[in-house]
mmCIF file of C-alpha atoms in Angstrom:
data_model
loop_
_atom_site.group_PDB
_atom_site.id
_atom_site.type_symbol
_atom_site.label_atom_id
_atom_site.label_comp_id
_atom_site.label_asym_id
_atom_site.label_seq_id
_atom_site.Cartn_x
_atom_site.Cartn_y
_atom_site.Cartn_z
ATOM 1 C CA MET A 13 73.337 -128.894 -73.970
ATOM 2 C CA THR A 14 76.360 -127.825 -75.974
ATOM 3 C CA GLY A 15 74.936 -128.858 -79.274
ATOM 4 C CA SER A 16 76.284 -131.535 -81.738
ATOM 5 C CA LEU A 17 79.955 -131.126 -81.092
ATOM 6 C CA PHE A 18 80.579 -134.724 -81.016
ATOM 7 C CA LYS A 19 79.223 -136.014 -84.347
ATOM 8 C CA GLY A 20 81.271 -133.341 -86.155
ATOM 9 C CA ASN A 21 84.546 -133.599 -84.787
ATOM 10 C CA PHE A 22 85.428 -137.339 -84.568
ATOM 11 C CA TRP A 23 85.925 -138.599 -87.779
ATOM 12 C CA SER A 24 88.767 -139.992 -89.724
ATOM 13 C CA SER A 25 89.710 -140.233 -93.313
ATOM 14 C CA ASP A 26 90.607 -143.885 -93.006
ATOM 15 C CA ILE A 27 87.744 -145.917 -93.520
ATOM 16 C CA LEU A 28 88.848 -148.508 -91.143
ATOM 17 C CA SER A 29 89.825 -146.267 -88.367
ATOM 18 C CA THR A 30 87.836 -145.871 -85.396
ATOM 19 C CA ILE A 31 89.956 -143.614 -83.392
ATOM 20 C CA GLY A 32 87.314 -140.721 -83.035
ATOM 21 C CA TYR A 33 84.857 -143.426 -81.565
ATOM 22 C CA ASP A 34 87.446 -144.961 -79.327
ATOM 23 C CA ASN A 35 88.217 -141.460 -77.999
ATOM 24 C CA ILE A 36 84.706 -140.812 -77.005
ATOM 25 C CA ILE A 37 84.491 -144.386 -75.543
ATOM 26 C CA GLN A 38 87.660 -143.712 -73.573
ATOM 27 C CA HIS A 39 86.148 -140.213 -72.327
ATOM 28 C CA LEU A 40 83.039 -141.930 -71.287
ATOM 29 C CA ASN A 41 84.735 -144.588 -69.387
ATOM 30 C CA ASN A 42 86.906 -141.889 -67.586
ATOM 31 C CA GLY A 43 83.761 -140.215 -66.555
ATOM 32 C CA ARG A 44 82.079 -143.326 -65.276
ATOM 33 C CA LYS A 45 85.299 -143.925 -63.268
ATOM 34 C CA ASN A 46 85.310 -140.562 -61.885
ATOM 35 C CA CYS A 47 81.732 -141.097 -60.770
ATOM 36 C CA LYS A 48 82.682 -144.240 -59.047
ATOM 37 C CA GLU A 49 85.596 -142.531 -57.485
ATOM 38 C CA PHE A 50 83.248 -139.909 -55.986
ATOM 39 C CA GLU A 51 80.735 -142.596 -54.905
ATOM 40 C CA ASP A 52 83.625 -144.267 -52.988
ATOM 41 C CA PHE A 53 84.591 -141.017 -51.371
ATOM 42 C CA LEU A 54 81.002 -140.533 -50.058
ATOM 43 C CA LYS A 55 80.930 -144.011 -48.678
ATOM 44 C CA GLU A 56 84.199 -143.449 -46.820
ATOM 45 C CA ARG A 57 83.174 -140.007 -45.722
ATOM 46 C CA ALA A 58 80.058 -141.645 -44.437
ATOM 47 C CA ALA A 59 82.079 -144.163 -42.567
ATOM 48 C CA ILE A 60 84.248 -141.556 -40.843
ATOM 49 C CA GLU A 61 81.188 -139.341 -39.909
ATOM 50 C CA GLU A 62 79.497 -142.541 -38.306
ATOM 51 C CA LYS A 63 82.589 -143.430 -36.427
ATOM 52 C CA TYR A 64 83.121 -139.949 -35.328
ATOM 53 C CA GLY A 65 79.583 -139.677 -34.281
ATOM 54 C CA LYS A 66 79.579 -142.998 -32.335
ATOM 55 C CA ASP A 67 82.797 -142.169 -30.704
ATOM 56 C CA LEU A 68 81.465 -138.649 -29.511
ATOM 57 C CA LEU A 69 78.361 -140.560 -28.289
ATOM 58 C CA SER A 70 80.255 -142.690 -26.324
ATOM 59 C CA LEU A 71 82.133 -139.763 -24.882
ATOM 60 C CA SER A 72 79.230 -137.645 -24.054
ATOM 61 C CA ARG A 73 77.479 -140.590 -22.209
ATOM 62 C CA LYS A 74 80.325 -142.512 -20.614
ATOM 63 C CA LYS A 75 82.839 -139.926 -19.633
ATOM 64 C CA PRO A 76 82.488 -137.825 -16.717
ATOM 65 C CA CYS A 77 82.703 -134.050 -17.317
ATOM 66 C CA GLY A 78 82.331 -131.844 -14.212
ATOM 67 C CA GLN A 79 79.767 -134.181 -12.573
ATOM 68 C CA SER A 80 80.242 -132.833 -8.917
ATOM 69 C CA GLU A 81 79.614 -129.173 -10.219
ATOM 70 C CA ILE A 82 76.616 -127.402 -8.542
ATOM 71 C CA ASN A 83 73.809 -125.029 -9.326
ATOM 72 C CA THR A 84 74.131 -122.684 -12.540
ATOM 73 C CA LEU A 85 77.474 -124.363 -13.594
ATOM 74 C CA LYS A 86 76.034 -127.720 -13.304
ATOM 75 C CA ARG A 87 73.185 -126.898 -15.289
ATOM 76 C CA ALA A 88 75.395 -125.368 -17.940
ATOM 77 C CA LEU A 89 77.278 -128.646 -18.187
ATOM 78 C CA GLU A 90 74.001 -130.750 -18.235
ATOM 79 C CA VAL A 91 73.239 -128.528 -21.470
ATOM 80 C CA PHE A 92 76.677 -129.054 -22.842
ATOM 81 C CA LYS A 93 76.473 -132.904 -22.415
ATOM 82 C CA GLN A 94 73.139 -132.921 -24.162
ATOM 83 C CA GLN A 95 74.111 -130.915 -27.023
ATOM 84 C CA VAL A 96 77.189 -132.912 -27.562
ATOM 85 C CA ASP A 97 75.077 -135.822 -27.705
ATOM 86 C CA ASN A 98 72.871 -133.975 -30.517
ATOM 87 C CA VAL A 99 75.847 -132.980 -32.426
ATOM 88 C CA ALA A 100 76.854 -136.840 -32.512
ATOM 89 C CA GLN A 101 73.498 -137.967 -33.471
ATOM 90 C CA TYR A 102 73.716 -135.112 -36.309
ATOM 91 C CA HIS A 103 77.114 -136.735 -37.469
ATOM 92 C CA ILE A 104 75.530 -140.375 -37.253
ATOM 93 C CA GLN A 105 72.563 -138.915 -39.312
ATOM 94 C CA LEU A 106 74.953 -137.265 -41.956
ATOM 95 C CA ALA A 107 76.687 -140.737 -42.414
ATOM 96 C CA GLN A 108 73.168 -142.044 -43.658
ATOM 97 C CA THR A 109 72.578 -139.215 -45.790
ATOM 98 C CA LEU A 110 75.820 -139.504 -47.443
ATOM 99 C CA ARG A 111 75.450 -143.367 -47.961
ATOM 100 C CA GLU A 112 71.981 -142.722 -49.810
ATOM 101 C CA GLU A 113 73.894 -139.977 -51.968
ATOM 102 C CA ALA A 114 76.433 -142.719 -52.890
ATOM 103 C CA ARG A 115 73.730 -145.030 -53.676
ATOM 104 C CA LYS A 116 72.012 -142.381 -56.028
ATOM 105 C CA MET A 117 75.492 -142.089 -57.731
ATOM 106 C CA GLU A 118 75.884 -145.973 -58.364
ATOM 107 C CA GLU A 119 72.253 -146.066 -59.632
ATOM 108 C CA PHE A 120 73.047 -143.389 -62.273
ATOM 109 C CA ARG A 121 76.195 -144.969 -63.134
ATOM 110 C CA GLU A 122 74.449 -148.169 -64.016
ATOM 111 C CA LYS A 123 71.532 -146.539 -65.756
ATOM 112 C CA GLN A 124 74.123 -144.881 -68.195
ATOM 113 C CA LYS A 125 75.950 -148.053 -68.470
ATOM 114 C CA LEU A 126 72.958 -149.786 -69.847
ATOM 115 C CA GLN A 127 72.036 -147.121 -72.177
ATOM 116 C CA ARG A 128 75.505 -146.864 -73.500
ATOM 117 C CA LYS A 129 75.767 -150.823 -73.999
ATOM 118 C CA LYS A 130 72.855 -150.697 -76.509
ATOM 119 C CA THR A 131 74.571 -148.098 -78.669
ATOM 120 C CA GLU A 132 77.978 -149.858 -78.289
ATOM 121 C CA LEU A 133 76.553 -153.053 -79.391
ATOM 122 C CA VAL A 134 75.080 -151.544 -82.661
ATOM 123 C CA MET A 135 78.458 -149.629 -83.214
ATOM 124 C CA ASP A 136 80.482 -152.916 -82.712
ATOM 125 C CA ALA A 137 78.319 -154.706 -85.193
ATOM 126 C CA VAL A 138 78.616 -151.965 -88.088
ATOM 127 C CA HIS A 139 82.333 -151.608 -87.360
ATOM 128 C CA LYS A 140 82.553 -155.409 -87.990
ATOM 129 C CA GLN A 141 80.389 -155.519 -90.940
ATOM 130 C CA LYS A 142 82.407 -152.537 -92.441
ATOM 131 C CA SER A 143 85.646 -154.186 -91.852
ATOM 132 C CA LEU A 144 84.511 -157.511 -93.165
ATOM 133 C CA GLN A 145 83.002 -155.965 -96.401
ATOM 134 C CA PHE A 146 86.153 -153.694 -96.835
ATOM 135 C CA LYS A 147 88.225 -156.800 -96.841
ATOM 136 C CA LYS A 148 85.924 -158.710 -99.318
ATOM 137 C CA THR A 149 85.950 -155.569 -101.595
ATOM 138 C CA MET A 150 89.657 -155.360 -101.750
ATOM 139 C CA ASP A 151 89.813 -158.953 -102.285
ATOM 140 C CA ALA A 152 87.380 -158.577 -105.120
ATOM 141 C CA LYS A 153 89.424 -155.812 -106.586
ATOM 142 C CA LYS A 154 92.754 -157.755 -106.360
ATOM 143 C CA ILE A 155 90.934 -160.355 -108.567
ATOM 144 C CA TYR A 156 89.465 -157.978 -111.038
ATOM 145 C CA GLU A 157 93.044 -156.464 -111.503
ATOM 146 C CA GLN A 158 94.594 -159.788 -111.916
ATOM 147 C CA LYS A 159 91.948 -160.807 -114.405
ATOM 148 C CA CYS A 160 92.421 -157.625 -116.361
ATOM 149 C CA ARG A 161 96.242 -158.170 -116.536
ATOM 150 C CA ASP A 162 95.473 -161.827 -117.727
ATOM 151 C CA LYS A 163 93.204 -160.359 -120.575
ATOM 152 C CA ASP A 164 96.100 -157.904 -121.615
ATOM 153 C CA GLU A 165 98.472 -160.835 -121.914
ATOM 154 C CA ALA A 166 96.104 -162.862 -123.674
ATOM 155 C CA GLU A 167 95.575 -159.864 -126.325
ATOM 156 C CA GLN A 168 99.294 -159.638 -126.527
ATOM 157 C CA ALA A 169 99.659 -163.242 -127.132
ATOM 158 C CA VAL A 170 97.120 -163.013 -130.035
ATOM 159 C CA ASN A 171 98.786 -160.090 -131.446
ATOM 160 C CA ARG A 172 102.149 -161.949 -131.547
ATOM 161 C CA SER A 173 100.822 -164.915 -133.131
ATOM 162 C CA ALA A 174 98.990 -163.251 -135.947
ATOM 163 C CA ASN A 175 101.772 -164.483 -138.301
ATOM 164 C CA LEU A 176 101.836 -167.979 -137.295
ATOM 165 C CA VAL A 177 100.802 -170.638 -139.795
ATOM 166 C CA ASN A 178 99.610 -173.361 -137.200
ATOM 167 C CA PRO A 179 95.862 -172.508 -136.838
ATOM 168 C CA LYS A 180 95.327 -174.767 -133.890
ATOM 169 C CA GLN A 181 97.760 -172.507 -131.871
ATOM 170 C CA GLN A 182 95.990 -169.430 -133.122
ATOM 171 C CA GLU A 183 92.723 -170.882 -132.152
ATOM 172 C CA LYS A 184 93.809 -171.965 -128.497
ATOM 173 C CA LEU A 185 95.103 -168.427 -128.079
ATOM 174 C CA PHE A 186 91.627 -166.891 -129.422
ATOM 175 C CA VAL A 187 89.922 -169.015 -126.784
ATOM 176 C CA LYS A 188 92.063 -168.081 -123.931
ATOM 177 C CA LEU A 189 91.492 -164.404 -124.824
ATOM 178 C CA ALA A 190 87.741 -165.012 -124.742
ATOM 179 C CA THR A 191 88.064 -166.934 -121.583
ATOM 180 C CA SER A 192 89.907 -164.019 -119.824
ATOM 181 C CA LYS A 193 87.613 -161.494 -121.422
ATOM 182 C CA THR A 194 84.696 -163.235 -119.676
ATOM 183 C CA ALA A 195 86.379 -163.683 -116.455
ATOM 184 C CA VAL A 196 87.179 -159.879 -116.664
ATOM 185 C CA GLU A 197 83.432 -159.131 -116.924
ATOM 186 C CA ASP A 198 82.651 -161.462 -114.201
ATOM 187 C CA SER A 199 85.324 -160.280 -111.782
ATOM 188 C CA ASP A 200 84.353 -156.712 -112.672
ATOM 189 C CA LYS A 201 80.836 -157.118 -111.898
ATOM 190 C CA ALA A 202 81.735 -158.966 -108.535
ATOM 191 C CA TYR A 203 83.910 -156.142 -107.575
ATOM 192 C CA LEU A 204 81.572 -153.590 -108.503
ATOM 193 C CA GLN A 205 78.953 -155.413 -106.414
ATOM 194 C CA HIS A 206 81.424 -155.440 -103.307
ATOM 195 C CA VAL A 207 82.067 -151.608 -103.860
ATOM 196 C CA ASN A 208 78.219 -150.915 -103.883
ATOM 197 C CA ALA A 209 77.712 -152.886 -100.753
ATOM 198 C CA LEU A 210 80.728 -151.443 -98.904
ATOM 199 C CA GLU A 211 79.171 -147.994 -99.730
ATOM 200 C CA LYS A 212 75.839 -149.034 -98.325
ATOM 201 C CA ILE A 213 77.450 -150.176 -95.225
ATOM 202 C CA ARG A 214 79.558 -147.125 -95.098
ATOM 203 C CA GLU A 215 76.611 -145.003 -95.108
ATOM 204 C CA GLU A 216 74.856 -147.281 -92.519
ATOM 205 C CA TRP A 217 78.088 -146.908 -90.415
ATOM 206 C CA GLN A 218 78.150 -143.163 -90.925
ATOM 207 C CA SER A 219 74.582 -142.756 -89.732
ATOM 208 C CA GLU A 220 74.956 -145.017 -86.593
ATOM 209 C CA HIS A 221 78.110 -143.092 -85.982
ATOM 210 C CA ILE A 222 76.100 -139.756 -85.894
ATOM 211 C CA LYS A 223 73.587 -141.308 -83.726
ATOM 212 C CA ALA A 224 76.185 -142.678 -81.368
ATOM 213 C CA CYS A 225 77.853 -139.333 -81.131
ATOM 214 C CA GLU A 226 74.536 -137.587 -80.226
ATOM 215 C CA VAL A 227 73.662 -140.081 -77.558
ATOM 216 C CA PHE A 228 77.010 -140.085 -75.992
ATOM 217 C CA GLU A 229 77.187 -136.124 -76.024
ATOM 218 C CA ALA A 230 73.647 -136.159 -74.247
ATOM 219 C CA GLN A 231 74.920 -138.905 -71.827
ATOM 220 C CA GLU A 232 78.120 -136.754 -70.977
ATOM 221 C CA CYS A 233 76.190 -133.612 -70.683
ATOM 222 C CA GLU A 234 73.823 -135.354 -68.198
ATOM 223 C CA ARG A 235 76.809 -137.101 -66.342
ATOM 224 C CA ILE A 236 78.464 -133.791 -65.785
ATOM 225 C CA ASN A 237 75.307 -132.076 -64.535
ATOM 226 C CA PHE A 238 74.575 -134.835 -62.521
ATOM 227 C CA PHE A 239 78.111 -134.974 -60.906
ATOM 228 C CA ARG A 240 78.149 -131.385 -60.406
ATOM 229 C CA ASN A 241 74.728 -131.243 -58.619
ATOM 230 C CA ALA A 242 75.927 -134.353 -56.529
ATOM 231 C CA LEU A 243 79.187 -132.374 -55.320
ATOM 232 C CA TRP A 244 76.966 -129.354 -55.027
ATOM 233 C CA LEU A 245 74.771 -130.883 -52.500
ATOM 234 C CA HIS A 246 77.563 -132.691 -50.727
ATOM 235 C CA VAL A 247 79.072 -129.494 -49.750
ATOM 236 C CA ASN A 248 75.620 -128.190 -48.876
ATOM 237 C CA GLN A 249 74.998 -130.868 -46.386
ATOM 238 C CA LEU A 250 78.528 -130.228 -44.864
ATOM 239 C CA SER A 251 77.616 -126.657 -44.565
ATOM 240 C CA GLN A 252 74.306 -127.425 -43.139
ATOM 241 C CA GLN A 253 76.153 -129.768 -40.557
ATOM 242 C CA CYS A 254 78.188 -126.860 -39.516
ATOM 243 C CA VAL A 255 75.257 -124.424 -39.227
ATOM 244 C CA THR A 256 73.357 -127.222 -37.134
ATOM 245 C CA SER A 257 76.481 -127.731 -34.827
ATOM 246 C CA ASP A 258 76.742 -124.023 -34.276
ATOM 247 C CA GLU A 259 73.283 -123.541 -33.404
ATOM 248 C CA VAL A 260 73.449 -126.365 -30.841
ATOM 249 C CA TYR A 261 76.826 -124.961 -29.498
ATOM 250 C CA GLU A 262 74.943 -121.507 -29.229
ATOM 251 C CA LYS A 263 72.521 -122.875 -26.746
ATOM 252 C CA VAL A 264 75.551 -124.095 -24.676
ATOM 253 C CA ARG A 265 77.003 -120.607 -24.981
ATOM 254 C CA LYS A 266 73.394 -119.023 -23.721
ATOM 255 C CA SER A 267 73.419 -121.586 -20.750
ATOM 256 C CA LEU A 268 77.011 -120.389 -19.843
ATOM 257 C CA GLU A 269 75.685 -116.734 -19.975
ATOM 258 C CA MET A 270 73.230 -117.776 -17.393
ATOM 259 C CA CYS A 271 75.931 -119.128 -15.068
ATOM 260 C CA SER A 272 76.791 -116.714 -11.906
ATOM 261 C CA ILE A 273 79.948 -117.384 -10.079
ATOM 262 C CA GLU A 274 78.188 -115.517 -6.911
ATOM 263 C CA LYS A 275 75.017 -117.666 -7.023
ATOM 264 C CA ASP A 276 77.259 -120.799 -7.199
ATOM 265 C CA ILE A 277 79.385 -119.705 -4.269
ATOM 266 C CA GLU A 278 76.422 -118.576 -2.126
ATOM 267 C CA TYR A 279 74.735 -121.944 -3.133
ATOM 268 C CA PHE A 280 77.719 -123.898 -2.024
ATOM 269 C CA VAL A 281 77.700 -121.895 1.485
ATOM 270 C CA ASN A 282 74.150 -122.648 2.123
ATOM 271 C CA GLN A 283 74.289 -126.385 1.305
ATOM 272 C CA ARG A 284 77.496 -127.101 3.183
ATOM 273 C CA LYS A 285 78.068 -124.424 5.846
ATOM 274 C CA THR A 286 78.855 -125.668 9.276
ATOM 275 C CA GLY A 287 78.699 -122.625 11.408
ATOM 276 C CA GLN A 288 79.698 -118.970 12.023
ATOM 277 C CA THR A 289 81.673 -119.197 15.322
ATOM 278 C CA PRO A 290 85.389 -119.945 15.239
ATOM 279 C CA PRO A 291 87.093 -121.992 17.832
ATOM 280 C CA ALA A 292 87.914 -120.550 21.046
ATOM 281 C CA PRO A 293 91.798 -119.888 21.706
ATOM 282 C CA ILE A 294 93.517 -122.648 23.885
ATOM 283 C CA MET A 295 94.705 -121.135 27.316
ATOM 284 C CA TYR A 296 97.775 -121.765 29.204
ATOM 285 C CA GLU A 297 96.953 -123.808 32.398
ATOM 286 C CA ASN A 298 99.480 -124.050 35.295
ATOM 287 C CA PHE A 299 98.944 -127.271 36.793
ATOM 288 C CA TYR A 300 99.953 -126.007 40.480
ATOM 289 C CA CYS A 301 99.125 -122.428 40.436
ATOM 290 C CA PRO A 302 95.760 -121.730 38.590
ATOM 291 C CA GLN A 303 96.154 -118.070 39.676
ATOM 292 C CA ARG A 304 99.113 -117.890 37.422
ATOM 293 C CA ASN A 305 97.256 -118.750 34.345
ATOM 294 C CA ALA A 306 98.276 -116.311 31.807
ATOM 295 C CA VAL A 307 96.307 -114.649 28.986
ATOM 296 C CA PRO A 308 97.942 -115.482 25.809
ATOM 297 C CA PRO A 309 99.979 -112.450 24.439
ATOM 298 C CA GLY A 310 98.151 -109.972 22.435
ATOM 299 C CA LYS A 311 94.826 -111.089 24.019
ATOM 300 C CA ALA A 312 92.847 -108.671 26.279
ATOM 301 C CA SER A 313 92.173 -110.091 29.607
ATOM 302 C CA GLY A 314 88.524 -111.513 30.440
ATOM 303 C CA PRO A 315 86.865 -114.220 31.869
ATOM 304 C CA ASN A 316 88.302 -117.547 32.202
ATOM 305 C CA LEU A 317 87.772 -119.387 29.056
ATOM 306 C CA ALA A 318 89.485 -122.714 30.123
ATOM 307 C CA ARG A 319 87.610 -125.924 29.497
ATOM 308 C CA ARG A 320 87.771 -126.933 33.068
ATOM 309 C CA GLY A 321 87.981 -125.059 36.625
ATOM 310 C CA PRO A 322 91.302 -124.525 38.920
ATOM 311 C CA LEU A 323 92.891 -127.528 40.460
ATOM 312 C CA PRO A 324 91.480 -128.357 43.808
ATOM 313 C CA ILE A 325 93.712 -127.785 46.885
ATOM 314 C CA PRO A 326 94.218 -130.739 49.087
ATOM 315 C CA LYS A 327 93.010 -130.527 52.717
ATOM 316 C CA SER A 328 95.032 -131.656 55.706
ATOM 317 C CA LEU A 329 93.245 -134.565 57.404
ATOM 318 C CA PRO A 330 94.743 -135.510 60.598
ATOM 319 C CA GLU A 331 93.103 -138.918 60.494
ATOM 320 C CA ASP A 332 94.716 -139.613 57.066
ATOM 321 C CA PRO A 333 98.374 -140.408 57.312
ATOM 322 C CA ASP A 334 98.728 -140.513 53.455
ATOM 323 C CA TYR A 335 98.575 -136.568 53.285
ATOM 324 C CA SER A 336 100.947 -134.016 54.626
ATOM 325 C CA THR A 337 100.072 -130.274 55.066
ATOM 326 C CA ILE A 338 100.309 -127.436 52.332
ATOM 327 C CA GLY A 339 103.406 -126.463 53.839
ATOM 328 C CA ASP A 340 104.959 -129.708 53.253
ATOM 329 C CA TYR A 341 104.399 -129.335 49.455
ATOM 330 C CA SER A 342 101.073 -131.527 49.524
ATOM 331 C CA LEU A 343 102.913 -134.507 48.274
ATOM 332 C CA LEU A 344 101.176 -137.770 48.245
ATOM 333 C CA TYR A 345 103.217 -140.552 49.763
ATOM 334 C CA GLN A 346 103.236 -143.921 47.591
#
């Protein structure tokens, strides 16, 4: 606590002035507005975190990401997708936490508002009472001063009429003087009563003003401390979110460290291999002269690797008129 600074620094020499009190109230209103702004900030940040979390969750669960990968890289991708899902959940949880903090700020504002209201009602009443009594006192003072002037005029009139022979006129002046003296005494008494009443009200107002300053200063200290702690907690929550996300991503990094390029290549070969013998070369085949089949350039001579044997040589059949001898080029007659 800072001590009693408010009650010693918000006075005015003008008895009707409320400038000190008004300055305090304006400051408290600004503080309440600042708390409301932070509360709204938390709510909007919560909405952003929730939307981000839901979008990230949808991305993690619906969007393919290396779904045809195999073996160690596949396992690393599965860890990655799961941890992205976890991060999304953490953001959604953070949104709920921020809404809870905003609710606490709102409750704090409303509590201080109710506490202030009681003091403000008392101060409004004493301000009104002080102002009203001051007006009555000033009115009584004007009447008293006027009665004094009337008495002075009556005395002067009596003094001027001392040489008058007419006793009725003198008697009339003396009656007026006596009446004015009585009026002065009555107005003086009324004026004094109003002054005493005003002083009593002023003392009451001063006492209530001191109490209000103490209450308001205590409230402001409480508000600053609460606001500071709320902001501190907020940034701690954001820091924790970063730490948690980094821990999650560390799991992905560790799974990637277990990824083996050689094992993935070997796994693919073992799962999808088709054989170890390449196709044989395609040989040239002479339709008429199998003995002329040549070995492809650059190939060593070896056994005939053709897919079929040499062409058969037609035989001359005497009883078959459709064939001629080999010397006649073995042509088939149509």
